[in-house]
């Protein structure tokens, strides 16, 4: 598995923690900072620390969880960087899941108008999604990633070994994005996934997922067009995720919410963009087998639709979806009415 | 006075408020927002409003003053943009001084990962400095512009008529940056300024100042090298400004602080980088004639030097200055010791 070339930087897969050490040793940064959360400090930092012996760095730890991905935590980290006298030639190493890589990327891209950062994604979700594409961001008022920048990391190091530290639910969360990559762009990959043991996806399957995402991102770094393909499942999914974060004691993971979103948007695809009934049945079958059924409260569908209206992807009050034409092919910028979106939620609830 | 071409956008001088209206009418933005502060709402918005009749826009007003240039105010504006359903194709029009253009630029460059903005600078300082160069930012913990981005506006509209609304102290604040432009790059311009009536600098003098700044910025947009020339007077000046903001009841304006910084750094230039005694005397003479003497508390010089150490421009714990070789020529990246900087403060105090 060769390194993948992205927009001005490489994504490493083989011996990638050692590649990170080489990257550090061959660089001219004045200082190194590692951003972790309380979970990655325990499970992922040790493998890095043994390799960093003899090198100087400072550690900045934040609390774990999506509810910490906000400006208050950014301010805390910015103040620590100031206290540590981080200058413009410092490097921030983001070691963690999507919360750490998204927030750390935003912190780095705005501290002193931008310092360099690298990502070491430690969850399956962040390996196949957040770590590639240059989107940084934090939430505000429960709206996901509403504040952020497009800034590319200087390198990404994907260590498959970290996946064995994850609970099953975290694996399933990342798997939703992998399945999405197959659905929007590569039917053969979808079939591979369908027929694999998915309790711990192989390094090769992870690699292919990153390849697909990277191809899309390179073609359209700032999401003016084709990159919107990656939003399949996310118009409904993000809204359901936010609703769950605000209302459920044990809230949905990102992937669980996106799986629901993909079911709903596949139904919309069948209704609006030519997806066949057979393929809809196949997609729904796979997703409902892998993900537990969520108790979607239809009497509160209006609240979920209000959240969809606030989605960054919309333009001029219209709700925008990416829909499938067939497995492996999609159409961006498909306007859906509120009635259609409500019906798609009813379809899910009725399964 | 033709429009000046900057990095991907134009700076207009002639009939520029009408040029702004044409820009709006010929654009395809979905929504328009005007960011003002409580002062520009009164003094500068009316001239724009009469031209905007029949067009739809929303107004967002913040309090005035450097102490409002912080993340709390950004959060307030971001939330208003969310409430107004500002989408990615919205335009933010920053109408105000450097606080509004710097903060508005930062808000726009990070809202939904970046929406377009234009600047309508209303103070002399923002016309000749903040509005050109793509630096956006806000303060944190009294450290100026520590959080920000490099993002170019889509256009800048400089209306000389706004200068007549300014008190004398605000004119002097901008004048310091104009004098700096002469000192670092153009002796003839310095001589022009020296011999002009500076109670209201002419449109031609403002134009030349923007030209000089723009030449430097185009050569080095991200301040890796020659753009640091613009930092002349700012290592000492920023620290004195921050100290004054934290300690004085009636704190120094930016320009007053930079004038002090230029006196100190001219003294350092005479000591270290070849500025002649005659030219030092000339610079000090002009600056001390224009700007009131500040009561610099030498017993607290250590606090001011500590602030210099936190300056964004430093690398690896060294304090970095731009110094003059002669009037119109400078050298970047000149390391100054704390003793030298303390002596330069003593020189100012002894004048």
XYZ file of C-alpha atoms in Angstrom:
702
model
C 0.000 0.000 0.000
C 1.832 3.047 -1.317
C 1.314 6.470 0.174
C -1.628 8.286 -1.430
C -0.984 11.747 -2.866
C -3.574 14.262 -1.805
C -3.644 18.058 -2.204
C -0.010 18.934 -1.533
C 0.569 16.230 1.062
C 0.802 12.442 1.457
C -1.366 9.951 3.301
C 0.716 7.076 4.702
C -0.500 3.585 5.501
C 2.540 1.365 5.934
C 4.509 1.722 9.183
C 2.868 5.051 9.434
C 3.818 5.862 13.028
C 7.446 5.394 12.012
C 6.812 7.569 8.966
C 5.524 10.257 11.354
C 8.770 10.105 13.323
C 10.789 10.472 10.095
C 8.591 13.408 9.125
C 9.339 15.089 12.467
C 13.070 14.327 12.335
C 13.429 15.657 8.793
C 11.478 18.864 9.451
C 12.618 22.282 10.641
C 9.781 23.052 13.050
C 10.773 24.915 16.189
C 8.304 23.136 18.490
C 5.974 20.138 18.451
C 2.586 19.868 20.139
C 0.444 16.743 20.345
C -3.299 17.272 20.719
C -5.095 14.272 22.211
C -8.315 13.579 24.040
C -8.607 11.729 27.334
C -9.329 8.463 25.498
C -6.563 8.606 22.893
C -4.104 9.584 25.630
C -4.722 6.160 27.144
C -5.163 3.987 24.053
C -3.137 5.605 21.275
C -0.508 7.913 22.716
C 1.697 5.124 24.200
C 2.511 3.660 20.755
C 3.651 7.134 19.708
C 5.493 7.963 22.926
C 7.807 4.973 22.693
C 8.846 6.154 19.246
C 9.264 9.784 20.371
C 11.834 9.030 23.085
C 14.605 11.645 23.076
C 12.502 14.227 21.262
C 10.931 17.308 22.862
C 7.204 17.999 22.595
C 4.302 19.321 24.646
C 1.036 17.519 25.182
C -2.375 19.203 25.096
C -5.332 17.072 26.162
C -9.010 17.893 25.684
C -12.109 16.025 26.848
C -13.516 13.424 24.458
C -16.793 13.585 22.563
C -18.671 15.648 19.970
C -20.048 17.918 22.719
C -16.467 19.156 23.264
C -16.019 20.192 19.628
C -16.766 23.839 20.245
C -15.183 27.271 20.513
C -14.727 27.064 24.293
C -12.345 24.157 23.825
C -10.598 25.973 20.986
C -10.044 28.959 23.258
C -8.572 26.646 25.903
C -6.132 25.130 23.398
C -5.218 28.510 21.853
C -4.394 29.808 25.339
C -2.191 26.781 26.006
C -0.346 27.356 22.731
C 0.204 30.980 23.803
C 1.440 29.853 27.228
C 3.800 27.336 25.623
C 5.087 30.162 23.359
C 4.105 28.274 20.210
C 5.473 30.297 17.299
C 4.526 30.305 13.621
C 6.945 27.478 12.876
C 5.395 25.105 15.397
C 3.711 21.860 14.339
C 0.452 20.575 15.823
C 0.018 16.801 15.701
C -3.662 15.848 16.000
C -3.914 12.360 17.524
C -7.502 11.244 17.758
C -10.844 10.797 16.097
C -12.732 13.316 14.000
C -13.331 15.669 16.924
C -9.596 16.027 17.525
C -8.602 16.218 13.839
C -11.410 18.650 12.856
C -10.959 20.887 15.894
C -7.162 20.628 15.909
C -7.097 21.537 12.225
C -9.258 24.597 12.905
C -7.115 25.612 15.885
C -3.921 25.309 13.835
C -5.325 27.029 10.764
C -6.270 30.130 12.790
C -3.539 30.335 15.454
C -1.265 33.245 14.463
C -3.082 33.088 11.091
C -2.059 29.496 10.548
C 0.529 27.022 11.744
C 1.172 23.603 10.190
C -0.582 20.472 11.417
C -0.617 16.752 10.667
C -3.378 14.259 11.420
C -3.001 10.853 13.018
C -6.594 9.601 12.884
C -7.256 6.889 15.450
C -10.847 5.856 14.715
C -12.105 4.130 11.599
C -14.405 7.095 10.971
C -11.602 9.628 11.061
C -9.293 7.394 9.006
C -11.748 7.093 6.122
C -13.400 10.478 6.435
C -12.258 13.383 8.619
C -8.540 13.005 8.022
C -8.761 13.530 4.267
C -10.085 16.577 2.467
C -8.934 19.616 4.380
C -12.189 20.377 6.156
C -11.597 21.737 9.639
C -14.314 22.899 11.977
C -16.198 23.105 15.231
C -19.870 23.159 16.181
C -21.860 26.197 17.360
C -25.363 26.019 18.839
C -25.495 22.291 17.992
C -24.883 23.013 14.317
C -22.145 20.707 13.186
C -18.936 22.176 11.710
C -20.593 25.552 11.120
C -17.349 27.391 11.946
C -14.204 26.209 10.189
C -11.799 26.534 7.296
C -10.596 24.599 4.279
C -6.974 23.918 5.227
C -4.926 20.918 4.195
C -2.750 19.106 6.733
C 0.957 18.705 5.924
C 0.598 14.909 6.156
C -1.781 12.193 7.349
C -0.594 8.997 9.047
C -3.103 6.137 9.089
C -2.175 3.350 11.494
C -4.408 0.287 11.057
C -3.165 -1.031 14.395
C -5.174 1.671 16.196
C -8.436 0.149 14.974
C -8.013 -2.849 17.255
C -8.389 -0.476 20.226
C -11.925 0.444 19.154
C -15.258 -0.862 20.467
C -17.587 -2.415 17.852
C -19.870 0.610 17.823
C -16.980 2.845 16.739
C -16.072 0.466 13.928
C -19.664 0.548 12.700
C -19.588 4.321 12.805
C -16.686 4.480 10.351
C -18.101 1.680 8.250
C -21.077 3.851 7.263
C -18.747 6.236 5.421
C -16.999 3.304 3.712
C -20.343 1.952 2.518
C -21.201 5.439 1.295
C -17.997 5.551 -0.748
C -19.088 2.374 -2.521
C -22.643 3.623 -3.053
C -21.653 6.946 -4.617
C -18.711 5.853 -6.721
C -17.714 2.179 -6.839
C -20.153 -0.696 -7.090
C -17.341 -3.299 -6.956
C -16.170 -1.862 -3.643
C -19.736 -1.931 -2.303
C -19.900 -5.615 -3.250
C -16.524 -6.266 -1.573
C -17.768 -4.642 1.619
C -21.087 -6.492 1.496
C -19.274 -9.822 1.368
C -16.529 -9.090 3.926
C -16.274 -9.723 7.620
C -16.828 -6.178 8.802
C -16.108 -6.602 12.507
C -12.648 -5.211 11.738
C -12.342 -3.990 8.120
C -9.028 -4.958 6.553
C -6.277 -2.440 5.858
C -6.978 -2.907 2.124
C -10.642 -1.955 2.515
C -9.671 1.142 4.530
C -7.104 2.039 1.876
C -9.642 1.818 -0.950
C -12.073 3.983 0.971
C -9.439 6.705 1.435
C -8.567 6.415 -2.268
C -12.180 7.063 -3.283
C -12.600 10.006 -0.928
C -9.281 11.443 -2.049
C -10.219 11.219 -5.751
C -13.407 13.172 -5.112
C -11.700 15.785 -2.937
C -8.864 16.404 -5.399
C -11.398 17.028 -8.163
C -13.173 19.693 -6.091
C -11.353 20.826 -2.932
C -13.823 23.564 -1.936
C -17.044 21.668 -2.534
C -18.304 23.761 -5.400
C -19.526 20.722 -7.319
C -18.675 17.032 -7.434
C -17.387 16.888 -3.852
C -21.008 17.212 -2.785
C -21.276 13.538 -3.781
C -19.760 12.809 -0.364
C -22.851 14.355 1.231
C -25.009 11.356 0.294
C -26.882 10.357 3.463
C -25.758 13.499 5.240
C -28.658 15.915 4.719
C -31.015 13.657 6.667
C -28.169 12.052 8.625
C -26.696 15.250 10.077
C -30.132 16.453 11.156
C -30.953 13.136 12.846
C -27.498 13.149 14.490
C -28.015 16.671 15.882
C -31.540 15.800 17.036
C -30.210 12.717 18.804
C -27.319 14.638 20.431
C -29.833 17.129 21.826
C -32.491 14.625 22.891
C -31.187 11.105 23.501
C -29.455 9.941 26.633
C -27.290 7.588 24.574
C -27.041 9.531 21.352
C -26.423 8.094 17.900
C -22.872 7.871 16.567
C -22.136 9.741 13.353
C -22.181 6.520 11.359
C -25.442 5.298 12.885
C -27.051 8.603 11.925
C -25.563 8.503 8.417
C -26.834 4.934 7.981
C -30.346 6.229 8.746
C -29.725 9.117 6.367
C -28.618 6.730 3.623
C -31.769 4.640 4.048
C -33.943 7.769 3.765
C -31.982 9.253 0.878
C -31.938 5.905 -0.969
C -35.720 5.939 -0.690
C -35.699 9.494 -2.088
C -33.333 8.279 -4.839
C -35.799 5.561 -5.799
C -38.592 8.126 -5.915
C -36.681 10.938 -7.647
C -33.409 10.017 -9.335
C -33.869 6.602 -10.885
C -32.529 4.157 -8.264
C -34.219 0.814 -8.933
C -36.474 -0.853 -6.368
C -34.084 -3.857 -6.366
C -31.078 -1.723 -5.503
C -33.075 0.168 -2.872
C -34.004 -3.167 -1.285
C -30.356 -4.286 -1.392
C -29.076 -1.076 0.253
C -31.775 -1.087 2.914
C -31.133 -4.788 3.567
C -27.404 -4.287 4.140
C -27.807 -1.178 6.298
C -30.629 -2.540 8.472
C -28.655 -5.766 9.029
C -25.565 -3.856 10.194
C -27.154 -1.010 12.206
C -29.675 -1.207 15.050
C -33.081 0.288 14.272
C -33.442 3.784 15.762
C -36.701 4.871 17.324
C -37.353 7.872 15.081
C -40.036 10.025 16.711
C -42.224 10.931 13.743
C -44.286 13.352 15.839
C -41.105 15.456 16.045
C -40.233 15.194 12.351
C -40.727 18.961 12.005
C -37.825 19.604 14.370
C -35.600 17.320 12.326
C -36.616 19.076 9.110
C -35.903 22.476 10.706
C -32.382 21.195 11.399
C -32.048 20.151 7.750
C -32.933 23.685 6.707
C -29.950 24.995 8.686
C -27.560 22.682 6.845
C -24.451 24.407 5.415
C -25.097 22.681 2.079
C -28.308 24.539 1.324
C -28.594 27.621 -0.829
C -31.413 30.135 -0.648
C -33.808 28.218 1.658
C -33.892 25.052 -0.476
C -32.963 21.692 1.013
C -30.289 20.041 -1.041
C -29.476 16.296 -1.269
C -27.090 14.054 -3.131
C -29.109 11.141 -4.522
C -28.210 7.839 -6.187
C -28.936 6.939 -9.797
C -27.727 3.406 -9.176
C -25.259 1.757 -6.814
C -21.938 3.427 -7.696
C -23.448 6.534 -9.346
C -24.961 9.671 -7.891
C -26.352 13.124 -8.698
C -25.592 16.223 -6.640
C -27.806 19.270 -5.984
C -31.143 17.480 -5.911
C -33.737 19.715 -4.271
C -36.107 17.840 -1.975
C -39.332 19.274 -0.597
C -40.131 19.111 3.085
C -42.971 16.692 2.328
C -40.614 14.340 0.494
C -38.115 14.473 3.353
C -40.890 13.787 5.873
C -42.036 10.798 3.801
C -38.485 9.456 3.734
C -38.397 9.578 7.538
C -41.740 7.725 7.580
C -40.259 5.090 5.266
C -37.415 4.493 7.728
C -39.760 4.412 10.720
C -41.965 1.878 8.943
C -39.171 -0.643 8.257
C -6.858 57.524 -9.438
C -7.376 54.172 -11.095
C -8.415 51.110 -9.140
C -5.420 49.274 -7.668
C -5.072 45.576 -8.456
C -4.345 43.501 -5.399
C -4.314 39.725 -4.905
C -7.303 38.691 -6.987
C -9.374 41.772 -6.257
C -9.517 45.541 -6.840
C -9.231 48.488 -4.481
C -11.417 51.392 -5.657
C -10.901 55.054 -4.872
C -13.070 57.052 -7.222
C -16.826 57.134 -6.527
C -16.195 54.044 -4.536
C -19.553 53.843 -2.778
C -21.178 53.824 -6.222
C -18.672 51.188 -7.314
C -19.816 49.088 -4.331
C -23.426 49.337 -5.485
C -22.401 48.217 -8.999
C -20.459 45.333 -7.463
C -23.578 44.247 -5.562
C -25.907 44.678 -8.545
C -23.629 42.687 -10.854
C -23.077 39.827 -8.422
C -24.994 36.587 -7.876
C -24.954 36.507 -4.069
C -28.104 35.170 -2.432
C -28.008 37.531 0.558
C -26.184 40.656 1.703
C -25.159 41.505 5.250
C -23.622 44.786 6.416
C -21.446 44.637 9.528
C -21.109 47.986 11.287
C -20.262 49.255 14.725
C -22.367 51.690 16.730
C -20.241 54.600 15.480
C -20.169 53.782 11.778
C -23.914 53.122 11.912
C -24.344 56.807 12.729
C -21.590 58.410 10.661
C -21.010 56.144 7.658
C -24.015 53.938 7.061
C -26.356 56.761 5.880
C -24.227 57.496 2.783
C -24.500 53.806 1.893
C -28.180 53.428 2.757
C -29.311 56.135 0.352
C -27.537 54.260 -2.430
C -28.948 50.887 -1.354
C -32.591 51.898 -1.645
C -34.655 49.121 -3.231
C -32.124 46.414 -2.387
C -32.511 43.824 0.373
C -29.893 43.389 3.087
C -29.589 42.719 6.803
C -27.666 44.857 9.232
C -25.462 43.461 12.022
C -24.106 45.987 14.510
C -21.374 45.392 17.085
C -20.017 47.697 19.780
C -17.076 49.902 18.809
C -13.504 49.666 20.032
C -10.492 47.343 20.132
C -11.810 45.715 23.344
C -14.701 44.320 21.257
C -12.391 42.612 18.758
C -12.665 39.224 20.388
C -14.194 35.777 20.009
C -17.292 36.623 22.073
C -18.286 39.206 19.488
C -17.492 36.751 16.678
C -19.794 34.198 18.287
C -22.529 36.827 18.478
C -22.191 37.648 14.776
C -21.938 33.986 13.713
C -25.176 33.284 15.598
C -26.891 36.191 13.854
C -25.729 34.872 10.477
C -27.175 31.482 11.413
C -30.466 33.090 12.521
C -30.628 35.075 9.270
C -30.042 31.794 7.363
C -26.897 33.150 5.715
C -25.832 30.523 3.189
C -22.476 29.913 1.509
C -23.307 32.354 -1.281
C -23.944 35.272 1.067
C -21.767 38.400 1.042
C -20.595 40.196 4.179
C -19.911 43.932 3.742
C -17.597 45.200 6.487
C -18.262 48.903 7.016
C -15.945 50.343 9.632
C -12.456 50.735 10.957
C -9.842 48.031 11.452
C -11.812 46.319 14.208
C -14.780 45.775 11.893
C -12.721 44.842 8.807
C -10.327 42.512 10.696
C -13.060 40.837 12.730
C -15.575 40.798 9.878
C -12.970 39.217 7.617
C -12.296 36.525 10.214
C -16.006 35.900 10.747
C -16.596 35.560 6.994
C -13.510 33.426 6.369
C -14.650 30.829 8.933
C -18.473 30.897 8.666
C -19.495 27.685 6.872
C -15.781 27.370 6.017
C -15.747 30.696 4.261
C -18.152 33.137 2.649
C -17.155 36.141 0.552
C -16.630 39.575 2.073
C -15.744 43.096 0.947
C -14.258 45.898 3.029
C -15.413 49.501 3.176
C -12.801 50.999 5.515
C -14.045 54.176 7.177
C -11.014 55.346 9.172
C -7.723 56.575 7.780
C -5.973 53.741 9.607
C -8.121 51.038 8.050
C -7.953 52.669 4.597
C -4.153 52.625 4.500
C -3.558 49.478 6.538
C -6.185 46.955 7.630
C -8.192 46.919 4.422
C -5.307 45.749 2.235
C -3.344 42.548 2.635
C -5.779 39.818 3.555
C -4.987 39.662 7.252
C -8.076 38.920 9.316
C -8.086 38.427 13.060
C -9.257 38.971 16.592
C -7.511 39.394 19.933
C -7.312 36.793 22.716
C -6.084 37.512 26.230
C -5.056 41.023 25.100
C -2.782 39.594 22.422
C -3.566 41.413 19.249
C -4.753 39.472 16.186
C -3.496 36.202 17.645
C -6.416 34.271 16.095
C -7.091 34.859 12.416
C -6.592 33.806 8.822
C -5.009 35.050 5.632
C -8.063 35.601 3.447
C -8.413 38.194 0.695
C -11.607 40.237 0.416
C -13.446 40.194 -2.928
C -13.068 43.985 -3.204
C -12.136 47.053 -1.166
C -13.921 50.396 -1.518
C -12.041 53.404 -0.154
C -14.199 56.533 0.206
C -12.138 59.610 1.023
C -15.341 61.423 2.039
C -15.555 59.246 5.167
C -12.349 60.799 6.523
C -14.080 64.108 7.152
C -16.227 62.343 9.782
C -13.133 61.531 11.875
C -11.769 63.320 14.948
C -8.159 64.545 14.714
C -6.851 61.751 16.920
C -8.165 59.144 14.474
C -6.500 60.911 11.562
C -3.196 60.874 13.442
C -3.646 57.180 14.137
C -3.760 56.366 10.426
C -1.041 58.838 9.610
C 1.493 56.763 11.561
C 1.112 53.905 9.074
C 1.457 56.322 6.137
C 4.681 57.707 7.612
C 5.857 54.132 8.073
C 5.235 53.387 4.389
C 7.535 56.267 3.495
C 10.205 55.232 5.995
C 10.432 51.618 4.855
C 10.109 52.068 1.116
C 9.834 55.560 -0.355
C 11.893 58.549 0.774
C 10.135 60.896 -1.674
C 6.773 59.970 -0.154
C 8.168 60.575 3.345
C 9.279 64.027 2.187
C 5.836 64.714 0.657
C 4.168 63.802 3.942
C 6.619 65.849 5.984
C 5.786 68.948 3.953
C 1.997 68.484 3.714
C -0.871 69.746 5.803
C -1.655 66.520 7.618
C -4.839 67.554 9.404
C -6.700 65.769 6.591
C -4.318 63.901 4.258
C -5.298 64.308 0.614
C -6.811 61.498 -1.437
C -3.541 61.328 -3.415
C -1.466 60.743 -0.275
C -3.869 58.004 0.855
C -3.682 56.438 -2.608
C 0.124 56.340 -2.592
C 0.128 54.745 0.842
C -2.202 51.970 -0.313
C -0.011 51.514 -3.400
C 3.093 50.991 -1.266
C 1.394 48.571 1.092
C -0.107 46.696 -1.834
C 3.280 46.302 -3.572
C 4.760 44.755 -0.447
C 1.806 42.460 0.164
C 1.668 41.176 -3.410
C 5.356 40.268 -3.222
C 4.794 38.172 -0.085
C 1.149 37.499 0.821
C 1.837 35.196 3.781
C 4.588 37.200 5.435
C 7.369 34.722 4.900
C 9.847 37.459 4.038
C 9.683 40.979 2.662
C 6.167 41.674 3.985
C 7.780 41.836 7.418
C 8.999 45.281 6.297
C 5.516 46.483 7.258
C 6.268 45.514 10.861
C 8.653 48.455 11.299
C 7.658 50.146 14.572
C 5.306 47.302 15.453
C 7.437 45.080 17.708
C 7.761 47.831 20.300
C 4.544 49.547 19.183
C 2.221 46.532 19.595
C 3.615 45.840 23.054
C 3.191 49.462 24.156
C -0.322 49.459 22.670
C -1.303 46.313 24.586
C 0.254 47.646 27.785
C -1.687 50.880 27.390
C -4.968 49.079 26.648
C -4.534 47.090 29.860
C -3.337 49.939 32.067
C -4.367 53.394 30.880
C -7.751 54.965 31.403
C -7.461 56.741 28.037
C -5.414 54.233 26.122
C -3.160 54.964 23.158
C -4.526 54.653 19.634
C -2.798 52.184 17.345
C -1.009 54.982 15.517
C 0.127 56.713 18.689
C 1.641 53.431 19.850
C 3.253 52.773 16.470
C 4.724 56.278 16.484
C 6.388 55.436 19.808
C 7.495 52.108 18.332
C 8.993 53.872 15.305
C 10.957 56.246 17.534
C 12.353 53.298 19.523
C 13.063 51.166 16.470
C 14.679 54.111 14.638
C 17.002 54.430 17.629
C 17.713 50.684 17.342
C 18.277 51.186 13.591
C 20.864 53.871 14.318
C 22.592 51.533 16.759
C 22.369 48.329 14.733
C 21.493 48.687 11.052
C 23.244 51.784 9.813
C 20.617 54.549 10.055
C 22.519 57.851 10.267
C 22.260 60.122 13.295
C 20.901 62.873 11.017
C 18.093 60.696 9.717
C 17.319 59.488 13.230
C 17.040 63.115 14.347
C 14.785 63.899 11.385
C 12.441 60.951 12.068
C 12.270 61.663 15.785
C 11.654 65.337 15.069
C 8.692 64.663 12.766
C 7.120 62.051 15.025
C 7.495 64.001 18.262
C 6.042 67.090 16.603
C 2.969 65.191 15.403
C 2.307 62.907 18.380
C 1.908 63.829 22.059
C 4.619 62.486 24.351
C 3.478 59.342 26.203
C 4.387 58.820 29.817
C 6.244 55.537 29.400
C 6.644 53.926 32.831
C 10.234 52.681 32.701
C 9.851 50.832 36.000
C 7.408 48.563 34.152
C 9.583 48.066 31.066
C 9.850 44.344 31.890
C 6.118 43.934 31.398
C 6.328 45.628 28.014
C 9.242 43.398 27.009
C 7.303 40.318 28.108
C 4.540 41.428 25.731
C 7.109 41.755 22.925
C 8.188 38.179 23.543
C 4.608 36.995 22.863
C 4.548 38.748 19.491
C 3.426 36.556 16.593
C 6.427 37.684 14.576
C 8.987 35.985 16.801
C 10.519 32.597 16.179
C 12.076 30.381 18.815
C 12.100 32.862 21.722
C 14.015 35.571 19.852
C 12.580 39.072 19.527
C 12.448 40.117 15.909
C 12.385 43.663 14.497
C 12.349 45.353 11.113
C 14.972 48.112 11.180
C 15.884 50.971 8.850
C 19.122 51.250 6.896
C 18.144 54.733 5.771
C 14.881 56.590 5.166
C 13.177 54.520 2.445
C 15.158 51.315 3.048
C 14.815 48.601 5.678
C 16.069 45.197 6.807
C 13.768 42.464 8.124
C 14.511 39.773 10.736
C 16.844 41.815 12.926
C 17.172 40.124 16.314
C 17.199 42.557 19.210
C 18.215 41.667 22.750
C 16.037 42.554 25.708
C 18.707 45.001 26.874
C 18.674 46.783 23.530
C 14.886 46.988 23.552
C 14.923 48.346 27.109
C 17.472 50.977 26.093
C 15.268 52.002 23.176
C 12.374 52.577 25.598
C 14.720 54.649 27.761
C 15.674 56.700 24.695
C 11.999 57.511 24.072
C 11.365 58.318 27.739
C 14.359 60.662 27.758
C 13.212 62.761 24.789
